[in-house]
Structures are given as structure tokens and as C-alpha cells.
Coordinates of C-alpha atoms and ligand atoms in Angstrom, one line a residue:
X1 CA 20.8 -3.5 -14.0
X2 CA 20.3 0.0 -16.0
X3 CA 19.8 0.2 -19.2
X4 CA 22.9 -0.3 -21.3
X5 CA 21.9 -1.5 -24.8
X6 CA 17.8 -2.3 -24.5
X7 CA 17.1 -5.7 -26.4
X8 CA 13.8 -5.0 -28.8
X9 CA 11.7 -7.5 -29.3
X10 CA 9.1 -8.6 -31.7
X11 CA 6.3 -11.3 -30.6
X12 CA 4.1 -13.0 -33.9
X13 CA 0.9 -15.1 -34.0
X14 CA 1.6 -18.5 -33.7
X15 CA 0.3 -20.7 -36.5
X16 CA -0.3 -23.5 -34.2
X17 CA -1.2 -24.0 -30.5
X18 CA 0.9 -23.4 -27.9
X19 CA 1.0 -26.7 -26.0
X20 CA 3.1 -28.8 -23.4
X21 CA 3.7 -28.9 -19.3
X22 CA 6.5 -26.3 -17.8
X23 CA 7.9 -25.1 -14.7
X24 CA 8.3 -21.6 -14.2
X25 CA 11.3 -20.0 -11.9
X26 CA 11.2 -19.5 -8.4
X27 CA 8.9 -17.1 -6.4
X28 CA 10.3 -13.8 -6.5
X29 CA 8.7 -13.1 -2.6
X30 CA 9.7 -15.8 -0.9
X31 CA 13.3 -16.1 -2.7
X32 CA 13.9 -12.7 -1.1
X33 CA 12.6 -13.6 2.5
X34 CA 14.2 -16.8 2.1
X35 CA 18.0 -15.2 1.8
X36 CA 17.1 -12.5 4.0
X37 CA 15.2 -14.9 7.0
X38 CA 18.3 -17.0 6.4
X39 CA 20.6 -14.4 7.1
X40 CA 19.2 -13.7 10.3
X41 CA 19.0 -17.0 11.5
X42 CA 21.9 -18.6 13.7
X43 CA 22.8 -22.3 11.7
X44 CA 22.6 -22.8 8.2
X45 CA 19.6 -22.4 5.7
X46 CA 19.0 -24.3 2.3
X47 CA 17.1 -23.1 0.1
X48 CA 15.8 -25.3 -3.0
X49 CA 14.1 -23.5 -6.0
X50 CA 15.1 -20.2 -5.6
X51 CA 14.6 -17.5 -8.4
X52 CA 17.8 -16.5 -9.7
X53 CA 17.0 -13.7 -11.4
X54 CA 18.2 -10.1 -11.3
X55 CA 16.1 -9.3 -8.3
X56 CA 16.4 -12.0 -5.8
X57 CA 20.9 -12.1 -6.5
X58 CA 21.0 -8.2 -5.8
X59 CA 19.1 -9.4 -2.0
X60 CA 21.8 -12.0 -2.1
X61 CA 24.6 -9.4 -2.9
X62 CA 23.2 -7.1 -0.2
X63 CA 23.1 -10.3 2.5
X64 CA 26.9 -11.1 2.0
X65 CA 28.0 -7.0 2.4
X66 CA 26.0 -7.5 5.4
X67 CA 27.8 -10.6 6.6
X68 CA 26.3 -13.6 5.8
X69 CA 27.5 -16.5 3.9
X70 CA 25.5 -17.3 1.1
X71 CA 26.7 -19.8 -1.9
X72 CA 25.2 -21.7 -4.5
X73 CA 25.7 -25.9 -4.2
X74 CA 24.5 -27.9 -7.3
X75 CA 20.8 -25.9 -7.5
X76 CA 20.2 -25.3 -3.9
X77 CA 21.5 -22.1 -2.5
X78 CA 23.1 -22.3 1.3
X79 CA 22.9 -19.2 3.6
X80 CA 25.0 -19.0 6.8
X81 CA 23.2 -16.5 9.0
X82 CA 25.0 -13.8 11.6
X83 CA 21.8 -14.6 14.1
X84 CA 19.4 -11.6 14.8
X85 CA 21.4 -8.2 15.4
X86 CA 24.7 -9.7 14.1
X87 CA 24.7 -8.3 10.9
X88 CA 27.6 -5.9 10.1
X89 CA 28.4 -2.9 8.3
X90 CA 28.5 -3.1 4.7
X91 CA 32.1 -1.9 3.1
X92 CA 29.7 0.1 0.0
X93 CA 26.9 1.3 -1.1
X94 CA 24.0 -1.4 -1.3
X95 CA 22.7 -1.5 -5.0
X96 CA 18.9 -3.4 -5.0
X97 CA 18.7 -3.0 -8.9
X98 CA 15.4 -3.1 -10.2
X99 CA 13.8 -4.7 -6.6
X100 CA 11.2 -2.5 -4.3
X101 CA 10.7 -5.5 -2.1
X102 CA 14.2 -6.1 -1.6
X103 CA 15.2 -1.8 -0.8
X104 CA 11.8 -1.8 1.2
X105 CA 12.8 -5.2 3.2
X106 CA 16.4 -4.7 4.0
X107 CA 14.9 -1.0 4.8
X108 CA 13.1 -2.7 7.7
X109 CA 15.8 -4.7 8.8
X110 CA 18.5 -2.4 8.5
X111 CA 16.5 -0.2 10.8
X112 CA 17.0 -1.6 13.8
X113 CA 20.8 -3.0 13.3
X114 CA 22.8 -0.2 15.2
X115 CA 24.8 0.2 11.4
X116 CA 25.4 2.9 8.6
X117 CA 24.0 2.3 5.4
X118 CA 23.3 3.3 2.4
X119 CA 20.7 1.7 -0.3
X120 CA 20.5 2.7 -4.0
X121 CA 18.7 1.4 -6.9
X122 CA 18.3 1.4 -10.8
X123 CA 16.7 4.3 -12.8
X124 CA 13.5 2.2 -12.2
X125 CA 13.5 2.3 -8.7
X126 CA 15.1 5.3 -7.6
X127 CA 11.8 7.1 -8.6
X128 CA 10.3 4.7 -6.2
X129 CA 8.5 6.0 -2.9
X130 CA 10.4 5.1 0.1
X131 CA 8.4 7.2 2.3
X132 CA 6.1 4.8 2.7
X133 CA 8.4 3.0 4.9
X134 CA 10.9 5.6 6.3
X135 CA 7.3 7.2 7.8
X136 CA 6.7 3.9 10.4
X137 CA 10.3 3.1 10.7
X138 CA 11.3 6.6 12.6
X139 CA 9.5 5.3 15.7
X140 CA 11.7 2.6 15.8
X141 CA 14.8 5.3 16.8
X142 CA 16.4 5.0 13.1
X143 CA 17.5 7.8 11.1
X144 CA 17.4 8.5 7.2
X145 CA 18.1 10.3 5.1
X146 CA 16.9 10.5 1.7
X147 CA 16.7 12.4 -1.6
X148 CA 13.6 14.8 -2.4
X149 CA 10.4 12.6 -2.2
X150 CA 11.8 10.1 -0.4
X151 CA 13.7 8.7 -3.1
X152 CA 17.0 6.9 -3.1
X153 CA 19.6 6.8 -2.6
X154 CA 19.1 6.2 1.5
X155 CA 21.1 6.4 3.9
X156 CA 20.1 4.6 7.1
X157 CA 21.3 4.7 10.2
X158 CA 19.9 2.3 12.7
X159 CA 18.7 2.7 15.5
X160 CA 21.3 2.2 18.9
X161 CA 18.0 1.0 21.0
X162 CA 15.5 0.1 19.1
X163 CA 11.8 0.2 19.4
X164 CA 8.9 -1.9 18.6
X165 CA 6.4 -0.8 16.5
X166 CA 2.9 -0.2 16.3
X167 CA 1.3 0.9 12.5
X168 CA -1.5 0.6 11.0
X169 CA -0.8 0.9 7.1
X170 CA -2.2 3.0 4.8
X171 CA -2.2 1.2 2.0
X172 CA -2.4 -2.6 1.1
X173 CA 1.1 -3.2 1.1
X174 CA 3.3 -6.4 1.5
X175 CA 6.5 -4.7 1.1
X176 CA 5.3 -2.5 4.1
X177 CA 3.9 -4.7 6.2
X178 CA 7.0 -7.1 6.1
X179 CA 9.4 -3.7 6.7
X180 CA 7.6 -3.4 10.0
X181 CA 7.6 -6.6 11.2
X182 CA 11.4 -7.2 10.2
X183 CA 12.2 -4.1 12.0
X184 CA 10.5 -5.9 14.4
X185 CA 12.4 -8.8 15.0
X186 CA 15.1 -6.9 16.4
X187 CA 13.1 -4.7 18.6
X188 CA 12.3 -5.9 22.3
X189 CA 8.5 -6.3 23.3
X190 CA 5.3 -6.4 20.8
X191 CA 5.5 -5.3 17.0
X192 CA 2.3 -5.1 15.7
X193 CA 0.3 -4.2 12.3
X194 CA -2.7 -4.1 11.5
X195 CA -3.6 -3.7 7.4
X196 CA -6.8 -3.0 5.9
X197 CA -7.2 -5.7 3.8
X198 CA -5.1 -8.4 3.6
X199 CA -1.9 -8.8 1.5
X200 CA 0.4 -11.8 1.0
X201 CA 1.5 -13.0 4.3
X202 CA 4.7 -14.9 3.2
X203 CA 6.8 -12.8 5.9
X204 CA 4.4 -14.2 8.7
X205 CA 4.5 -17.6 7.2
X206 CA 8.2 -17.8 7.0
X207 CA 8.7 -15.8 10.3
X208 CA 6.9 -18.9 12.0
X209 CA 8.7 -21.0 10.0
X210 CA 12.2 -19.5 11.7
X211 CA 10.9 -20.0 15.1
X212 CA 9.5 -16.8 15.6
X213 CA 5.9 -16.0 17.3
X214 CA 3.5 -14.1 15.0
X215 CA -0.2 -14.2 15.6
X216 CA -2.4 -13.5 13.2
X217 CA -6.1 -12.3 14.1
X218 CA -8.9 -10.8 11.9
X219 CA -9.7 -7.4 12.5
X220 CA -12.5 -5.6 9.9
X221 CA -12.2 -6.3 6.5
X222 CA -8.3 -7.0 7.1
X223 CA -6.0 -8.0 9.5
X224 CA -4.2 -7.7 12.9
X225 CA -0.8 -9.2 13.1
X226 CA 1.5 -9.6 16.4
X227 CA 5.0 -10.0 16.3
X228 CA 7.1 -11.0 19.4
X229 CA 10.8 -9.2 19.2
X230 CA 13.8 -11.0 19.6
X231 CA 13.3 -14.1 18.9
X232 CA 15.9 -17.1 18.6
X233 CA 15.8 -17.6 14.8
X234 CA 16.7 -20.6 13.8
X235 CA 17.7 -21.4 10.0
X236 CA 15.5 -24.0 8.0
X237 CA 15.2 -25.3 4.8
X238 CA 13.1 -23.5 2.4
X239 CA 11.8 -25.1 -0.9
X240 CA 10.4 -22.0 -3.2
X241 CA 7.1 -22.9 -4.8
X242 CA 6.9 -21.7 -8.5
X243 CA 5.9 -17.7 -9.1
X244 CA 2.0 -17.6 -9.7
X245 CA 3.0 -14.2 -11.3
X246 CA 5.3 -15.8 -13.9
X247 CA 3.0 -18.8 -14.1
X248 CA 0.6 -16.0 -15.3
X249 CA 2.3 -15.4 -18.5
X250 CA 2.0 -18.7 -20.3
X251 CA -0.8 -19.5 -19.2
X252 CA -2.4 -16.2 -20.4
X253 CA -0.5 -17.1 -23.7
X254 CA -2.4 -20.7 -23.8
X255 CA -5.9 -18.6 -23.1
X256 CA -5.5 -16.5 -25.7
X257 CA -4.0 -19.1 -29.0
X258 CA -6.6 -21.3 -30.8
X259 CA -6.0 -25.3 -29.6
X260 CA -3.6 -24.7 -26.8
X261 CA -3.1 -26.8 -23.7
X262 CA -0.3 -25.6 -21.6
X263 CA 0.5 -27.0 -18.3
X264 CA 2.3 -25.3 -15.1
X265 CA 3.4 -27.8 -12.7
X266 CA 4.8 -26.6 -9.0
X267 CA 2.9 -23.4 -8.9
X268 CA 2.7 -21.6 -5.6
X269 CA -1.2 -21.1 -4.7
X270 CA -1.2 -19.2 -1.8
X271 CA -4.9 -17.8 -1.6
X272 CA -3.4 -13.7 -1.1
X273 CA -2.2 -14.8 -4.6
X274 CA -4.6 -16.4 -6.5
X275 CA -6.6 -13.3 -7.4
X276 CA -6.0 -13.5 -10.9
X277 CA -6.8 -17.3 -11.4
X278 CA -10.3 -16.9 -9.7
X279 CA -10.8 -13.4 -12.4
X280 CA -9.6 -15.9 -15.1
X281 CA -12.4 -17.9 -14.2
X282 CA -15.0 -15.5 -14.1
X283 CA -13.8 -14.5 -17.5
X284 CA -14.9 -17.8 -18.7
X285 CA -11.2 -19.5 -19.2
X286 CA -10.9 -23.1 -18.7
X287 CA -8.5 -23.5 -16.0
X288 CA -7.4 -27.0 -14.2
X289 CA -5.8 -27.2 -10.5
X290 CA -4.5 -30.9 -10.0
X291 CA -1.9 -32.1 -7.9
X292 CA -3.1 -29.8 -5.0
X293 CA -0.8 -30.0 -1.8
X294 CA 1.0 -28.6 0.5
X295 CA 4.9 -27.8 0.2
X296 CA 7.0 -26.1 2.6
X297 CA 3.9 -24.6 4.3
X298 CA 2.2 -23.1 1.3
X299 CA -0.3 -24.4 -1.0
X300 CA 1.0 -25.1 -4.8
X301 CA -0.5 -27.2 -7.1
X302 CA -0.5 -28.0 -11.3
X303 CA -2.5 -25.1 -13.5
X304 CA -3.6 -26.1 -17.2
X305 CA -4.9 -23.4 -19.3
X306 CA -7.1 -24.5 -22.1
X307 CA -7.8 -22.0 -25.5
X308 CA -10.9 -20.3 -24.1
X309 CA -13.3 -17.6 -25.7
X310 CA -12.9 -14.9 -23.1
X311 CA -15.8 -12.9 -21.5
X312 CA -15.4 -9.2 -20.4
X313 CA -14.9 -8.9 -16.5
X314 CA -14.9 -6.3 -13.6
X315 CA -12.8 -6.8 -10.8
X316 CA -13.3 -5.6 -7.4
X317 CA -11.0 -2.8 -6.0
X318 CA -10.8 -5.5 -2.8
X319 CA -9.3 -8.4 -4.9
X320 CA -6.2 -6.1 -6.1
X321 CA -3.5 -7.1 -3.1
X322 CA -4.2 -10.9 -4.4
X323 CA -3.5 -10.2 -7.8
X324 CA -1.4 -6.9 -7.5
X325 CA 1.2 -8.0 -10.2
X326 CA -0.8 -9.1 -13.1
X327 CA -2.9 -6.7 -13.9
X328 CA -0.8 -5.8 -16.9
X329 CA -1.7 -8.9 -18.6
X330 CA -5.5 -9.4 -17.5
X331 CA -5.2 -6.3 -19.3
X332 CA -3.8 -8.3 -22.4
X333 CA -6.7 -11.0 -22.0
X334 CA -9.5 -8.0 -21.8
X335 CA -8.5 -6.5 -24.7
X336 CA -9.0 -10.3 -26.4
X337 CA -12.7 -10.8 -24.3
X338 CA -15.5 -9.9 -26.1
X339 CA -17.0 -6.5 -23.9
X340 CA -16.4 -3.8 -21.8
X341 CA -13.5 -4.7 -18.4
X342 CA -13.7 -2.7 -15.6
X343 CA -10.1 -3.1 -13.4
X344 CA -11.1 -1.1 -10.2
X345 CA -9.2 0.5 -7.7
X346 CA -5.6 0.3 -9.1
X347 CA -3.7 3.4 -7.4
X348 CA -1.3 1.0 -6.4
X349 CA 0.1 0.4 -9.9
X350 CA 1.3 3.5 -10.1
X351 CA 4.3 3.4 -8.2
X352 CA 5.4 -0.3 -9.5
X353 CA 8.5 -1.0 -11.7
X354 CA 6.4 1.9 -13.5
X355 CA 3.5 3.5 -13.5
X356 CA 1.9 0.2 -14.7
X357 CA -1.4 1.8 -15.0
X358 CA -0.7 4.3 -18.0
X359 CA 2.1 2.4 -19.0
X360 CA -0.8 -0.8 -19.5
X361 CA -3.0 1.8 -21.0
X362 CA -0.8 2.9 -23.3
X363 CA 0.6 -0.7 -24.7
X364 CA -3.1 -1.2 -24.9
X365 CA -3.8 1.7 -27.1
X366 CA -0.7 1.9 -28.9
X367 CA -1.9 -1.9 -30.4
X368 CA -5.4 -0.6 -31.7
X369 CA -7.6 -1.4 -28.2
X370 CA -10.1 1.4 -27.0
X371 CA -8.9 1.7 -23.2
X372 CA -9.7 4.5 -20.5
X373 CA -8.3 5.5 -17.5
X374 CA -11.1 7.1 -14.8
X375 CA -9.8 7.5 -11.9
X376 CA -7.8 4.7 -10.6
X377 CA -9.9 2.3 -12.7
X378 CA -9.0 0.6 -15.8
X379 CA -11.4 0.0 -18.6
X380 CA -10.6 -2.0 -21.8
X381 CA -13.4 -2.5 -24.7
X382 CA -12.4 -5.9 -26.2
X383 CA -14.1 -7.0 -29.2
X384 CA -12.0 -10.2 -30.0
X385 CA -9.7 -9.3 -32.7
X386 CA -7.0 -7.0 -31.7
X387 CA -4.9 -5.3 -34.4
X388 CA -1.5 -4.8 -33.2
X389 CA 1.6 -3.3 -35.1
X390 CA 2.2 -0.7 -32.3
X391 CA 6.0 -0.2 -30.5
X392 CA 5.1 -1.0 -27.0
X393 CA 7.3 1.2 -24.1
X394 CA 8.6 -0.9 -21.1
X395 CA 10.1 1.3 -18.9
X396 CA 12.7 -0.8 -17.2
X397 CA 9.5 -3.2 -16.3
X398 CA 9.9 -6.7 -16.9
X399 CA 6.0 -7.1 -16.5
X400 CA 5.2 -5.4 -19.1
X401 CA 7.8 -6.5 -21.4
X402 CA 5.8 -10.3 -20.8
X403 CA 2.8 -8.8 -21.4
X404 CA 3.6 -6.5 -24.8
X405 CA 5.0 -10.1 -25.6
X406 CA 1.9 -12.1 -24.9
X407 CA -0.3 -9.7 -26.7
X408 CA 1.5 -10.1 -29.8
X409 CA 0.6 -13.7 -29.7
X410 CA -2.9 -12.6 -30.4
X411 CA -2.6 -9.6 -32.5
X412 CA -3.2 -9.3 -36.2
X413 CA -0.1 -7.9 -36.6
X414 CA 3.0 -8.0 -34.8
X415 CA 4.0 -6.3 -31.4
X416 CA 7.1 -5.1 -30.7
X417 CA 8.6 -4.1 -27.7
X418 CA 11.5 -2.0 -26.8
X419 CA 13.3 -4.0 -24.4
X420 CA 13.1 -7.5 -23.3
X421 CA 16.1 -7.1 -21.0
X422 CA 14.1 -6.4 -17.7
X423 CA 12.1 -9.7 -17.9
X424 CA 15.7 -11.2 -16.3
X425 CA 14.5 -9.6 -12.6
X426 CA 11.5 -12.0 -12.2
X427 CA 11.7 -14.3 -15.2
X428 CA 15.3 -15.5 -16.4
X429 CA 14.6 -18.1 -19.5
X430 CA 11.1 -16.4 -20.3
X431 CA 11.4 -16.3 -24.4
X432 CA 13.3 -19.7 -24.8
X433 CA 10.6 -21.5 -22.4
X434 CA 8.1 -19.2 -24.2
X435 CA 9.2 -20.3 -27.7
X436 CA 9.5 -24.3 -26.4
X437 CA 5.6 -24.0 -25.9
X438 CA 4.9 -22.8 -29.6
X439 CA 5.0 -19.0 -29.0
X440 CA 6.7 -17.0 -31.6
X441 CA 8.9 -14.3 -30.2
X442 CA 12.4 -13.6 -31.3
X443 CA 15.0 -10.4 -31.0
X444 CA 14.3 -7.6 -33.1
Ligands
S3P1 C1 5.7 -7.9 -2.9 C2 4.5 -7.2 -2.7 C3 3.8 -6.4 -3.7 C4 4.2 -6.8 -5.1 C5 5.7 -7.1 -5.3 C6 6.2 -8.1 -4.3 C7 6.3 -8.6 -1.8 O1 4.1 -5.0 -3.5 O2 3.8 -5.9 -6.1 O3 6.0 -7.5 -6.6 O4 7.1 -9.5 -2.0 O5 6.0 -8.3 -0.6 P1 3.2 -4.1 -2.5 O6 3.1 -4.9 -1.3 O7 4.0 -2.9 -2.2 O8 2.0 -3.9 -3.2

């Protein structure tokens, strides 16, 4: 989706609470591995719950010019798959839009699928690096072939025999663990990864869930993961737990409003993704988890946020895989916490749908908060009252769209931001939802 006309947006202080009980769309992660698992599979996959935002359709656009069959039926979506190494050559270009994890993913898989192809993204993403997984994925046999800096537009050809892998990754990284171990599953023999610290193991868990044989052992302060090639993946249902990220925006909202009670039922709680609600609590927020259980093999469970007065926080550089995507708007709840944040260790956000770490600063700052950057650390001096007024820049990130929109619910003066169109990749029906609760947002 580039930019045609941006859609400006201005968010106000609500003049009462936000309150009431919500769902929020489906998880952006496993609605990608969940079309893309499905593909592969032999038999037919349903999936309830899906996201069907701009993201997770462009990895459902990409699955059909690969071969599979993949329709919508009342609100489940039904994949057909080709079975492992049937997927066949695309007629065109494939576009991801906005999506790292879905170019990085199909990267992976496309790798060892003896196939021409070429993958291409939005302004947003073709600054992305790609390196990161075109480095492990020569072993495999594949060739590529890609702009300067490993940018896209790529052109991949996959490997004729392929082999399996054995990488130990540089940096905490899903997308790059999960482009290994899909590049595995066509690869004979052992793939194995081992990561430094653990990220979100969604692949693994849904790899299992397809019949495959992944063992997971620790190793260090991370982890050591074994893939067996080949195997006979077989489709099966997949019911998408709600996006903790997404969940992250209202709730914040309900933090940071005098009186508000907001509820978010069906939220995924995987623990590699709950790094923000444990900081939450550290900041002093009241925070509920009821209705804890187990659905479709991964932990989700009802989150209320109470109006809390917020305490300053520093969060470990170790915590960041678990709560890689929010930072923008912990950032927002700093800058509302009485004291000095310290965000550590955020290199990372650097090479999201932005560069989220100046881009945060700089929505921050813009608004009347004191922020630094040292390093790849964050710090925010929140005193409470935040003044507000400033234009905040999005650039093409839905992320922090939400979170220049959730400041403004706090500010003494309005926020505006510059586009609100971005916030359809992760977060389709954000402002109406938003506005249902009590929030005051509206097109500007
Ligand atoms: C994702 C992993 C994270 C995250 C992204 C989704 C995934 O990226 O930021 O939104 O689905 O694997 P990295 O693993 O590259 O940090």
C-alpha cells in the first residue's frame, strides 16, 4: 500500500473515561504462518480469526501466485495447500506491501523451491535489510540477487538441491529464525538454529502443530532448535489468538485516561510476548488477566487495564524480543509516568516499519517531552502532564500512527498525526473501535 493521499489525523483528551470490553483483530504472526504453513500442507487448512489487514492479505496474495488455494468462507479463511515442494512459479512480481515478516518468510521458503522469483515491497520496506536472511540462506544452494544493501526488490532463485542449514543468528530475530527453519522444511537431514536469546517461537509451535519434528533445547541464555526436513505436513485448523501488540493500544489508552476500565478479551499471551504487560506492571499499572487458558496451543486470556498513576521504569536490553513491537507506546506511557525511563538495548528498532527509535524520539519531543537517545537506549523524563500540539511524522508505520494517536489522549493539547492510513497493516477498525471505548480521535 504506498502512500497515495495520507489520511491526517487529530487525537483529543477525552472528557470522560474510556471504558467497555473489546476484541482486537487477529495476530499478525501467526495469521502469516497460518496461510503460509497452510500452503505447504497437503489437505485443507481453516483458519478462524485471522487478521485481515494489509499485511497478512499481501501473504495471502503471494500464497495463491504460488499455487495454493486460499478463500474466505463466512469469517474463516480455507487454504488448500500444494504439499511441501509443490509450490509453483509465480506469473509476477510478488508485492509484500508494508510486511518484513511476510518478504523475510516466503524468503525462506522460496529458497529451497527449485523456482524464479522475485519479491518487492512498499517505500517502507524496500529500505528494509534483507541481508540478514539472504546471508544464511546461500548455504542452502539458492541464489539472489538484490539491490545495493540488500534491499528489494529480490530476485530468488531456489535452490535445485537444497541444503539444510546450520546458523546461529546474530541478532534476536523471529523473522530470521523462522526464514531458516522454513527453508528447512524442504531441505533433507537436520536444520538447526540456535538464537541468543529467545524470540517468539510461533514458527516452532505451528511447525509441530503441521506434523513436523522440531526440538527445542536450552542452550545459554537462549536457545537451540532442531528441525527435521521433509516432513509430511499435514493441514490443521488454526484459530488466531487476538494481537497482544494491538491489544497494547487500548489498553495503554485506558492506563493513561482518568476512571477508565477497558477490557481485552481473547488476547494471545504467549510468554516471548508478554514483555510489555510484565513492564506495565512494574510501572505500577493495574492490570487483570482472567479467563486464562489455552487455545489452539498458545496461552490467551482477558486483560483489563484500570486508570493508573504511572511510575518511571527501565527495561532490560534482554526483555526486548518479548516486547519488540511496543516500545513506541511504552514510550507514550513514560512520557505520562512521573520520572526518568530508561528503554535499553533497542538497535533493533531501527530497521522496523521505520527507524522507530528516532521516529519515537521525535513524536516524543515534537509533543513537549524531554527525550534522549544514548546509544541504542531510550530515555524519556515524564513529569505527568504532557503538553502536546506537535504534528507527529509516521513514516509509513502503523505503530506509530497508534501511538501519536494514544498520546493525544493524554496531552494538554491535541496531537496530530500525518497519516493514519498505515494502521490498516496490523490494525483494520483501530479509530472506530478506539472511538466506541470513549477516545476522541477523528480525521483531520
Ligand atoms: C515478527 C518478528 C518481529 C516483529 C515483527 C513480527 C514475526 O521481528 O517485530 O512485527 O512475526 O516473526 P524480528 O523478529 O525481526 O525482530
Amino acid at each position: 500500500m504506498d502512500q497515495l493521499s495520507p489520511r491526517p489525523h487529530l487525537s483529543h483528551r477525552p472528557t470522560s473515561p474510556l471504558s467497555g470490553r473489546t476484541t482486537v483483530p487477529g495476530d499478525k504472526s501467526i495469521s502469516h504462518r497460518a496461510l503460509m504453513f497452510g500452503a505447504l500442507a497437503v489437505g485443507q487448512t481453516r483458519i478462524s480469526g485471522l487478521l485481515e489487514g494489509e499485511d497478512v492479505l499481501r501473504t495471502a496474495t503471494a500464497m495463491r501466485a504460488l499455487g495454493a488455494e486460499i478463500r474466505r468462507e463466512g469469517t474463516d479463511w480455507l487454504v488448500s495447500g500444494r504439499g511441501l515442494g509443490g509450490l509453483t512459479e509465480p506469473a509476477d512480481v510478488l508485492d509484500m506491501g508494508n510486511s518484513g515478516t511476510a518478504a523475510r518468510l516466503l524468503t525462506g521458503i522460496l529458497s529451497t523451491h527449485e523456482l524464479y522469483a522475485v519479491i518487492t515491497g512498499d517505500a517502507s520496506l524496500r529500505k528494509r535489510p534483507m541481508g540478514r536472511v539472504i546471508e544464511p540462506l546461500h548455504a542452502t544452494g539458492a541464489q539472489f540477487f538484490a539491490r545495493a544493501g540488500n534491499r528489494l526488490p529480490l530476485t530468488i532463485l531456489g535452490a535445485r538441491d537444497p541444503m539444510p542449514l546450520t546458523y546461529r543468528l546474530p541478532v534476536a530475530s523471529a523473522q530470521v529464525k523462522s526464514a531458516v527453519l522454513l527453508a528447512g522444511l524442504n531441505a533433507p537431514g537436520y536444520t538447526e538454529v540456535e538464537e541468543p536469546e529467545p524470540t517468539r517461537d510461533h514458527s516452532e509451535n505451528m511447525l509441530r502443530h503441521f506434523g513436523a519434528e522440531v526440538q527445542v533445547t536450552e542452550a545459554g541464555m537462549g536457545r537451540h532448535i532442531r528441525l527435521k526436513g521433509q516432513p509430511e505436513l499435514r493441514a490443521a485448523d488454526v484459530a488466531v489468538p487476538g494481537d497482544p501488540s494491538s491489544a497494547a493500544f487500548p489498553l495503554a489508552a485506558a492506563l493513561l485516561v482518568p476512571g477508565s476500565a477497558v477490557t481485552v478479551a481473547n488476547v494471545g499471551l504467549n510468554p516471548l510476548r508478554t514483555g510489555l504487560f510484565l513492564t506495565l506492571r512494574e510501572m505500577g499499572a493495574k492490570l487483570e488477566v482472567t479467563a486464562q487458558r489455552l487455545a489452539g496451543g498458545e496461552a490467551v486470556g482477558d486483560l483489563t487495564a484500570f486508570y493508573s498513576e504511572l511510575r518511571a521504569v527501565d527495561v532490560p536490553p534482554a526483555r526486548a524480543p518479548s516486547m519488540i513491537d511496543e516500545y513506541p507506546v511504552l514510550a507514550v506511557l513514560c512520557a505520562a509516568a512521573r520520572g526518568t525511563s530508561r528503554l535499553r538495548g533497542l538497535s533493533e528498532l531501527r530497521v522496523k516499519e521505520s527507524d522507530r527509535l528516532s521516529a519515537t524520539a521525535a513524536m516524543l519531543r515534537v509533543n513537549g517531552v524531554n527525550v534522549e537517545i544514548e546509544g541504542d537506549d531510550l530515555i524519556i523524563h515524564g513529569n505527568g502532564a504532557i503538553p502536546g500540539g506537535g504534528l507527529v511524522e509516521t513514516h509509513m508505520d502503523h505503530r506509530l500512527a497508534m501511538s501519536g494517536l494514544v498520546l493525544g489522549q493524554t496531552t494538554k493539547l491535541p496531537v496530530r498525526i500525518d497519516d493514519a492510513s498505515f494502521i490498516e497493516t496490523s490494525f483494520p477498525g483501530f479509530l472506530k473501535l478506539m472511538c466506541r471505548l470513549g477516545a476522541e480521535m477523528t480525521a483531520a
